[in-house]
Amino acid sequence: MDHFEYRDRELFCDDVSVSELAERYGTPLFVYSEKTLVSNLNQILTAFAPADPIVCYSVKANGNLSICRLMGRHGAGFDVTSGGEFYRAQQAGPATAKIAFAGVGKTDAEIKHALENNVFMFDVESEQELLTIGEIAKGMGRKAPVAMRVNPDLPPKTHVKTDTSVKGVKFGLDLETVVDVAKGVVNHPGLDVVGLHMHLGSPILKVEPYKQGCAKALALIKAFRDLGHNIRYLNMGGGFGINYRKDEAKPAAAFAEVILPAVKEAGCQLVLEPGRFIVGNAAVLVSRVLYTKATGGKHYVIQDAAMNDLIRPTLYGSFHRVWPVHPAADVPLTPDVNGDPDDPSPFRAMPNCFNQDVVGPVCESGDFLAKDRPLPALKRGDLVATFSAGAYGMSMASNYNARLRAAEVLVTGGTHRLIRRRETFKDLVACEVDCLT
Ligand code: LLP
């Protein structure tokens, strides 16, 4: 569950009115609920408790230092995919937090830095990378802990741009060659093959792919051990889906049901790398309506958030619920959305609503947060909430059209703290060298 609810027809985050936050901090504004963040993490920790899991929060979903710090304080490690994310994880701490490093293109400098800073494991994605890590570690008189990331070659399970376990994607080692690659590094002086890693894709709404992935993992772990590698960890990555519409997502316990038996059979410690499941529904993006207009037979709501703040709708055709912060008395309190993501007409009839496109000021026809959405009439100055905006919202935000990136606020019960200030025009040009003046 999340902690966003309407009280007397006004949206609240925990005990704070969202419109008060918009007044105080301006819009567009990401509003995060601490209670939601912590309870989502705890849901995973509890569901997987029998495997004594190491939960590495996936920094790419949302790398804000305060959010990472909160995760660390509540027992999470970190999953990172660049030196920059490694830096964020280190800044947020605690110093003992375990940092897993994935990604197909780790540079020598990133590898060295990670080794110098006690990386928990490298999720290795190619033979060349494995040998490079081994060489660098050997040169430092170290043995690098590595998990072989395998592409388990499963049927498609999510959006083509974020499915990482179908044949032909750039991630991981092939099922057919991974054992040979592992064979080549038995007794390597710079490598300790400690685990097997797979990340299936994101978001995943069914448990079946995890079941299939685990079955393949068990066979590989046995093969690695037969070679003499001391495999201690099974890292099943992240990918657990959330309720973007209504109730399409599975609870952590449902994934645990298929993953835990495999972990037990493997005699491994479980590592998970959830991002979206923790932070996705822990935030709304609050924006203010600038104008409305009817053109070309369509109705547009032009508000001050745009694709540079939340690129998911235009990049993946993703669905985010959008609803007024103050729904009028004659409209439903929430959009009545059918939870079936395969249903092409997800909306049920809603009184006093008509189809509208919710768009931003960016100069692209692809700049939208919602298309053909039944929404009540909105007017200039109204506040709008785009839900489930916590994951891959701010972390994928840009300055396109020289727009200032939004501010972020963390709500804890009845209090709120700014966790990222709104950018300024000076920030926009801060890195540029104006050499022709
Ligand atoms: N571990 C690895 C190795 C990953 O590549 C990812 C996500 C995760 C963990 C975390 O996945 P999560 O639990 O958040 O689903 N921008 C896209 C999602 C890209 C996911 C990339 N990898 C979106 O907005 O849907």
CSV table of N, CA, C and O in Angstrom, one decimal, residues 120-121 144-148 192-196 229-234 268:
chain,number,residue,atom,x,y,z
A,120,PHE,N,30.9,-5.3,-3.2
A,120,PHE,CA,30.4,-6.6,-2.7
A,120,PHE,C,30.5,-7.7,-3.8
A,120,PHE,O,31.0,-8.8,-3.6
A,121,MET,N,30.1,-7.4,-5.0
A,121,MET,CA,30.3,-8.3,-6.1
A,121,MET,C,30.2,-7.5,-7.4
A,121,MET,O,29.4,-6.5,-7.5
A,144,ALA,N,39.0,-10.3,-7.1
A,144,ALA,CA,37.7,-9.6,-7.2
A,144,ALA,C,36.5,-10.6,-7.0
A,144,ALA,O,36.5,-11.6,-7.7
A,145,PRO,N,35.6,-10.2,-6.2
A,145,PRO,CA,34.4,-11.1,-6.1
A,145,PRO,C,33.5,-10.8,-7.3
A,145,PRO,O,33.1,-9.7,-7.6
A,146,VAL,N,33.2,-11.9,-8.0
A,146,VAL,CA,32.3,-11.7,-9.2
A,146,VAL,C,31.2,-12.7,-9.2
A,146,VAL,O,31.3,-13.8,-8.8
A,147,ALA,N,30.0,-12.2,-9.7
A,147,ALA,CA,28.9,-13.1,-10.0
A,147,ALA,C,28.7,-13.1,-11.5
A,147,ALA,O,28.8,-12.1,-12.2
A,148,MET,N,28.6,-14.3,-12.1
A,148,MET,CA,28.4,-14.4,-13.5
A,148,MET,C,27.0,-14.0,-13.9
A,148,MET,O,26.0,-14.6,-13.4
A,192,ASP,N,37.4,-14.3,-7.8
A,192,ASP,CA,36.7,-15.3,-6.9
A,192,ASP,C,35.3,-15.3,-7.4
A,192,ASP,O,34.5,-14.3,-7.2
A,193,VAL,N,34.9,-16.4,-8.1
A,193,VAL,CA,33.6,-16.4,-8.7
A,193,VAL,C,32.6,-16.9,-7.5
A,193,VAL,O,32.6,-18.0,-7.1
A,194,VAL,N,31.9,-15.9,-7.0
A,194,VAL,CA,31.2,-16.1,-5.7
A,194,VAL,C,29.7,-16.3,-6.0
A,194,VAL,O,29.0,-16.8,-5.1
A,195,GLY,N,29.2,-16.0,-7.2
A,195,GLY,CA,27.8,-16.1,-7.4
A,195,GLY,C,27.3,-16.2,-8.8
A,195,GLY,O,28.1,-16.0,-9.8
A,196,LEU,N,26.0,-16.3,-9.0
A,196,LEU,CA,25.3,-16.3,-10.2
A,196,LEU,C,24.3,-15.1,-10.2
A,196,LEU,O,23.6,-15.0,-9.2
A,229,HIS,N,34.3,-23.8,-8.5
A,229,HIS,CA,34.0,-22.4,-8.0
A,229,HIS,C,33.1,-22.5,-6.8
A,229,HIS,O,32.2,-23.3,-6.7
A,230,ASN,N,33.5,-21.7,-5.8
A,230,ASN,CA,32.7,-21.7,-4.5
A,230,ASN,C,31.6,-20.7,-4.6
A,230,ASN,O,31.7,-19.6,-4.1
A,231,ILE,N,30.4,-21.2,-5.1
A,231,ILE,CA,29.3,-20.3,-5.3
A,231,ILE,C,28.5,-20.1,-4.0
A,231,ILE,O,28.0,-21.1,-3.5
A,232,ARG,N,28.5,-18.8,-3.5
A,232,ARG,CA,27.8,-18.6,-2.3
A,232,ARG,C,26.5,-17.7,-2.5
A,232,ARG,O,25.6,-17.7,-1.6
A,233,TYR,N,26.4,-17.1,-3.6
A,233,TYR,CA,25.2,-16.1,-3.8
A,233,TYR,C,24.4,-16.4,-5.0
A,233,TYR,O,25.0,-16.7,-6.1
A,234,LEU,N,23.1,-16.4,-4.9
A,234,LEU,CA,22.3,-16.3,-6.0
A,234,LEU,C,21.6,-14.9,-6.1
A,234,LEU,O,20.9,-14.6,-5.1
A,268,CYS,N,22.5,-21.3,-1.2
A,268,CYS,CA,23.1,-19.9,-1.4
A,268,CYS,C,22.4,-18.9,-0.5
A,268,CYS,O,21.4,-19.1,0.0
